[in-house]
């Protein structure tokens, strides 16, 4: 299986590396042609406004939305989660509306730039997951179809709606492959 990482801006290389370590072929997605070659897509962390603007310029947003609606599995980390959301709180920024969530950007405070915590993720056996947060958003509201996979301090920070998976944190910055394995091995 070929898996794509949206490569407009942000933490691209780390995701490519995780995908390869899970045993799959990984390619950078910069154009609509690239997107046609992959079965699953990861939208990385970075700056959601920048990634969103670039996606618009290259017309990639329309095709991502179309493919997501048709059932292509898409995983968004951090800025990627913001882009996939139905609504971005207090913002004119427009989400791809592929998952029925309202997100708040920089929700842990701008001062608290980054932090790490041990998380319990629903359905993950073994050790807790060491999660890295960088100017992270959280999920303020979810629709009926959305399944919560993890919370931190009572805030939802990982969720799934059918083929769409999102997390506030960055599993690609750890050595733990479990989130990527969950996304890649499963028939989401
Ligand atoms: N704060 C960034 C945004 O709003 C997200 C940060 C990240 O992806 N690490 O887009």
CSV table of N, CA, C and O and ligand atoms in Angstrom, one decimal, residues 9-11 43-51 77-83 88 93 104-107 110 113 132-137 167-170 172-173, ligand 1:
chain,number,residue,atom,x,y,z
A,9,UNK,N,3.8,22.0,3.9
A,9,UNK,CA,4.5,22.7,5.0
A,9,UNK,C,4.4,21.8,6.2
A,9,UNK,O,3.4,21.0,6.3
A,10,UNK,N,5.3,21.9,7.2
A,10,UNK,CA,5.2,21.2,8.5
A,10,UNK,C,6.0,19.9,8.6
A,10,UNK,O,7.0,19.7,7.8
A,11,UNK,N,5.6,19.1,9.6
A,11,UNK,CA,6.4,17.9,10.0
A,11,UNK,C,6.2,16.7,9.0
A,11,UNK,O,5.6,15.7,9.4
A,43,UNK,N,-2.2,14.3,7.0
A,43,UNK,CA,-2.0,15.7,7.0
A,43,UNK,C,-1.2,16.1,8.3
A,43,UNK,O,-1.7,15.9,9.4
A,44,UNK,N,0.0,16.6,8.1
A,44,UNK,CA,0.9,16.7,9.3
A,44,UNK,C,0.6,18.0,10.1
A,44,UNK,O,-0.2,18.8,9.7
A,45,UNK,N,1.4,18.1,11.2
A,45,UNK,CA,1.4,19.3,12.0
A,45,UNK,C,2.2,20.4,11.3
A,45,UNK,O,2.9,20.1,10.3
A,46,UNK,N,2.0,21.6,11.7
A,46,UNK,CA,2.7,22.7,11.1
A,46,UNK,C,1.9,24.0,11.4
A,46,UNK,O,1.4,24.1,12.5
A,47,UNK,N,1.6,24.8,10.4
A,47,UNK,CA,0.7,25.9,10.6
A,47,UNK,C,-0.5,25.8,9.7
A,47,UNK,O,-0.4,25.8,8.5
A,48,UNK,N,-1.6,25.6,10.4
A,48,UNK,CA,-2.8,25.2,9.6
A,48,UNK,C,-3.2,26.3,8.6
A,48,UNK,O,-3.7,26.0,7.5
A,49,UNK,N,-3.0,27.6,8.9
A,49,UNK,CA,-3.4,28.6,8.0
A,49,UNK,C,-2.5,28.5,6.7
A,49,UNK,O,-3.0,28.7,5.6
A,50,UNK,N,-1.2,28.3,6.9
A,50,UNK,CA,-0.3,28.2,5.8
A,50,UNK,C,-0.7,26.9,4.9
A,50,UNK,O,-0.8,27.0,3.7
A,51,UNK,N,-0.8,25.8,5.6
A,51,UNK,CA,-1.1,24.6,4.8
A,51,UNK,C,-2.5,24.7,4.1
A,51,UNK,O,-2.6,24.4,2.9
A,77,UNK,N,-2.7,15.3,12.1
A,77,UNK,CA,-2.1,15.6,13.4
A,77,UNK,C,-2.0,17.1,13.6
A,77,UNK,O,-1.5,17.8,12.7
A,78,UNK,N,-2.5,17.5,14.7
A,78,UNK,CA,-2.3,18.9,15.1
A,78,UNK,C,-2.9,19.9,14.1
A,78,UNK,O,-4.1,20.0,13.9
A,79,UNK,N,-2.1,20.6,13.3
A,79,UNK,CA,-2.6,21.5,12.3
A,79,UNK,C,-3.5,20.7,11.3
A,79,UNK,O,-4.5,21.2,10.8
A,80,UNK,N,-3.1,19.4,11.1
A,80,UNK,CA,-3.9,18.5,10.2
A,80,UNK,C,-5.3,18.3,10.8
A,80,UNK,O,-6.3,18.2,10.0
A,81,UNK,N,-5.4,18.2,12.1
A,81,UNK,CA,-6.7,18.0,12.7
A,81,UNK,C,-7.5,19.3,12.5
A,81,UNK,O,-8.7,19.2,12.2
A,82,UNK,N,-6.9,20.4,12.7
A,82,UNK,CA,-7.6,21.7,12.5
A,82,UNK,C,-8.2,21.8,11.1
A,82,UNK,O,-9.3,22.1,10.9
A,83,UNK,N,-7.4,21.4,10.1
A,83,UNK,CA,-7.8,21.5,8.7
A,83,UNK,C,-9.0,20.5,8.4
A,83,UNK,O,-9.8,20.8,7.6
A,88,UNK,N,-13.7,25.8,13.1
A,88,UNK,CA,-12.6,26.3,13.8
A,88,UNK,C,-13.1,27.5,14.7
A,88,UNK,O,-13.5,28.5,14.1
A,93,UNK,N,-11.1,31.0,9.3
A,93,UNK,CA,-10.4,29.9,8.6
A,93,UNK,C,-11.5,28.8,8.4
A,93,UNK,O,-12.3,28.6,9.2
A,104,UNK,N,-10.5,24.2,18.8
A,104,UNK,CA,-10.0,25.5,19.2
A,104,UNK,C,-8.5,25.4,19.1
A,104,UNK,O,-7.8,24.5,19.5
A,105,UNK,N,-7.9,26.4,18.4
A,105,UNK,CA,-6.5,26.5,18.1
A,105,UNK,C,-5.7,26.9,19.3
A,105,UNK,O,-6.3,27.7,20.1
A,106,UNK,N,-4.5,26.5,19.4
A,106,UNK,CA,-3.6,26.9,20.5
A,106,UNK,C,-4.3,26.9,21.9
A,106,UNK,O,-4.2,27.8,22.7
A,107,UNK,N,-5.0,25.8,22.1
A,107,UNK,CA,-6.0,25.8,23.2
A,107,UNK,C,-5.4,25.5,24.5
A,107,UNK,O,-6.0,25.7,25.6
A,110,UNK,N,-0.8,30.0,24.6
A,110,UNK,CA,0.3,30.3,23.8
A,110,UNK,C,1.6,30.2,24.5
A,110,UNK,O,2.7,29.9,23.9
A,113,UNK,N,4.1,26.4,25.2
A,113,UNK,CA,4.4,26.1,23.8
A,113,UNK,C,4.4,24.6,23.5
A,113,UNK,O,3.7,24.1,22.6
A,132,UNK,N,3.3,14.1,22.5
A,132,UNK,CA,4.0,15.4,22.4
A,132,UNK,C,3.0,16.4,21.9
A,132,UNK,O,2.5,16.2,20.8
A,133,UNK,N,2.8,17.5,22.6
A,133,UNK,CA,1.9,18.5,22.2
A,133,UNK,C,2.7,19.8,21.9
A,133,UNK,O,3.6,20.2,22.7
A,134,UNK,N,2.5,20.4,20.7
A,134,UNK,CA,3.2,21.6,20.3
A,134,UNK,C,2.1,22.7,19.9
A,134,UNK,O,1.5,22.5,18.8
A,135,UNK,N,2.0,23.7,20.7
A,135,UNK,CA,0.9,24.7,20.4
A,135,UNK,C,-0.4,24.0,19.9
A,135,UNK,O,-0.9,24.4,18.8
A,136,UNK,N,-0.8,23.1,20.7
A,136,UNK,CA,-1.8,22.2,20.2
A,136,UNK,C,-3.2,22.7,20.3
A,136,UNK,O,-3.6,23.4,21.3
A,137,UNK,N,-4.1,22.2,19.4
A,137,UNK,CA,-5.5,22.5,19.5
A,137,UNK,C,-6.2,21.4,20.4
A,137,UNK,O,-5.6,20.4,20.7
A,167,UNK,N,-5.6,13.7,15.8
A,167,UNK,CA,-5.0,13.9,17.1
A,167,UNK,C,-4.4,15.2,17.3
A,167,UNK,O,-3.8,15.8,16.3
A,168,UNK,N,-4.5,15.8,18.5
A,168,UNK,CA,-3.9,17.1,18.8
A,168,UNK,C,-2.4,17.0,18.9
A,168,UNK,O,-1.7,17.9,18.8
A,169,UNK,N,-1.9,15.7,19.3
A,169,UNK,CA,-0.5,15.5,19.5
A,169,UNK,C,0.2,14.9,18.3
A,169,UNK,O,-0.4,14.6,17.3
A,170,UNK,N,1.5,14.8,18.5
A,170,UNK,CA,2.4,14.4,17.4
A,170,UNK,C,3.1,13.0,17.6
A,170,UNK,O,4.2,13.0,18.1
A,172,UNK,N,4.4,11.2,15.5
A,172,UNK,CA,5.6,11.1,14.6
A,172,UNK,C,6.9,11.6,15.3
A,172,UNK,O,8.0,11.4,14.8
A,173,UNK,N,6.7,12.3,16.5
A,173,UNK,CA,7.9,12.8,17.1
A,173,UNK,C,8.4,11.8,18.2
A,173,UNK,O,9.3,12.2,19.0
B,1,LIG,N1,-0.8,26.1,16.3
B,1,LIG,C1,-0.8,25.5,15.0
B,1,LIG,C2,-2.0,25.9,14.2
B,1,LIG,O1,-2.9,26.5,14.6
B,1,LIG,C3,-0.7,24.0,15.1
B,1,LIG,C4,0.6,23.6,15.7
B,1,LIG,C5,1.1,22.2,15.3
B,1,LIG,O2,0.6,21.7,14.2
B,1,LIG,N2,2.1,21.7,16.0
B,1,LIG,O3,-2.0,25.6,13.0
